[in-house]
Short mmCIF file of C-alpha atoms in Angstrom, two decimals:
data_model
loop_
_atom_site.label_atom_id
_atom_site.label_comp_id
_atom_site.label_asym_id
_atom_site.label_seq_id
_atom_site.Cartn_x
_atom_site.Cartn_y
_atom_site.Cartn_z
CA MET A 121 119.43 -14.54 146.99
CA LYS A 122 116.43 -14.90 149.27
CA LYS A 123 115.31 -17.98 147.31
CA ILE A 124 118.66 -19.65 147.96
CA PHE A 125 118.36 -19.09 151.73
CA VAL A 126 114.79 -20.43 151.70
CA LYS A 127 115.92 -23.56 149.81
CA ILE A 128 118.82 -24.15 152.23
CA ARG A 129 116.53 -23.66 155.22
CA ASP A 130 113.93 -26.05 153.82
CA TRP A 131 116.59 -28.64 153.00
CA ALA A 132 118.10 -28.43 156.52
CA GLU A 133 114.66 -28.59 158.11
CA GLY A 134 113.79 -31.69 156.08
CA LYS A 135 117.04 -33.41 157.08
CA LEU A 136 116.53 -32.63 160.78
CA ARG A 137 112.93 -33.81 160.66
CA GLY A 138 114.08 -37.02 158.98
CA LEU A 139 116.70 -37.64 161.66
CA CYS A 140 114.34 -36.85 164.54
CA ALA A 141 111.41 -38.82 163.08
CA GLY A 142 113.06 -42.13 163.94
CA LEU A 143 113.58 -41.20 167.59
CA SER A 144 111.08 -41.83 170.32
CA PRO A 145 109.86 -38.76 172.28
CA LYS A 146 111.99 -39.77 175.28
CA LYS A 147 115.13 -40.04 173.12
CA ARG A 148 114.38 -36.66 171.51
CA VAL A 149 114.21 -34.96 174.91
CA THR A 150 117.42 -36.70 175.97
CA THR A 151 119.18 -35.67 172.75
CA ILE A 152 118.07 -32.05 173.13
CA ALA A 153 119.12 -31.97 176.80
CA VAL A 154 122.57 -33.37 175.96
CA LEU A 155 123.10 -30.87 173.13
CA VAL A 156 121.96 -27.94 175.28
CA GLY A 157 124.33 -29.11 178.03
CA LEU A 158 127.28 -29.34 175.61
CA PHE A 159 126.59 -25.89 174.17
CA ALA A 160 126.27 -24.44 177.69
CA VAL A 161 129.57 -25.98 178.82
CA GLY A 162 131.32 -24.65 175.70
CA ASN A 163 129.80 -21.21 176.21
CA PHE A 164 130.81 -21.00 179.88
CA TYR A 165 134.31 -22.24 179.06
CA MET A 166 134.82 -19.47 176.51
CA ILE A 167 133.41 -16.79 178.83
CA PHE A 168 135.48 -17.78 181.86
CA ARG A 169 138.61 -18.29 179.76
CA ALA A 170 138.25 -14.74 178.40
CA ILE A 171 137.76 -13.34 181.91
CA HIS A 172 140.81 -15.29 183.13
CA ASP A 173 142.98 -13.95 180.28
CA ILE A 174 142.16 -10.30 181.01
CA GLY A 175 144.74 -9.87 183.77
CA ARG A 176 147.48 -12.14 182.48
CA GLU A 177 150.94 -10.73 181.91
CA ASP A 178 151.44 -12.27 178.47
CA ALA A 179 148.11 -10.84 177.29
CA LYS A 180 149.14 -7.24 177.98
CA GLN A 181 149.93 -5.18 174.94
CA GLU A 182 153.05 -3.11 174.55
CA VAL A 183 152.72 0.66 174.94
CA ILE A 184 153.93 2.55 171.91
CA LYS A 185 156.04 5.61 172.67
CA ILE A 186 155.34 8.64 170.51
CA GLU A 187 158.07 11.21 170.14
CA PRO A 188 157.04 14.83 170.66
CA LEU A 189 156.47 16.78 167.49
CA SER A 190 158.79 19.60 166.58
CA ILE A 191 156.63 22.46 165.35
CA PRO A 192 158.53 24.98 163.30
CA ASP A 193 158.03 28.65 164.04
CA ILE A 194 156.18 30.17 161.14
CA VAL A 195 156.75 33.75 162.31
CA PRO A 196 159.87 34.29 164.38
CA ALA A 197 159.20 36.23 167.58
CA ASP A 198 161.74 38.93 166.76
CA THR A 199 159.83 40.01 163.63
CA LEU A 200 156.66 40.84 165.59
CA PRO A 201 156.18 44.48 166.60
CA GLU A 202 156.49 45.28 170.32
CA ARG A 203 152.83 46.32 170.49
CA LYS A 204 151.68 42.94 169.19
CA ILE A 205 153.91 41.09 171.67
CA ARG A 206 152.45 43.11 174.58
CA GLU A 207 148.91 42.43 173.38
CA MET A 208 149.60 38.71 173.23
CA GLU A 209 151.25 38.71 176.68
CA GLU A 210 148.30 40.57 178.18
CA PHE A 211 145.87 38.17 176.53
CA PHE A 212 147.61 35.07 177.89
CA ASN A 213 148.29 36.62 181.31
CA GLN A 214 144.56 37.10 181.89
CA PHE A 215 144.22 33.32 182.09
CA ASN A 216 146.96 33.05 184.75
CA LYS A 217 145.05 35.25 187.20
#
């Protein structure tokens, strides 16, 4: 796999060198400056477009409503002994103080 990437890199490097070899140094600098400028304009356009779209109404997502769960009682309250009910009430009432 690594050999394939090395071959592709070498091939691309050879093609770029071949294209740039025919240009004078002044034309190379001009070409590089133009390409950097185009990439910068494209980059800034995407950044500012994303910032602009953050607060738009049509970009807001819909809030999904979740219905409350109905939890079945595993042990009905009337089957608990009175002592256990008092212990549980005392335990929970200590947090209300």
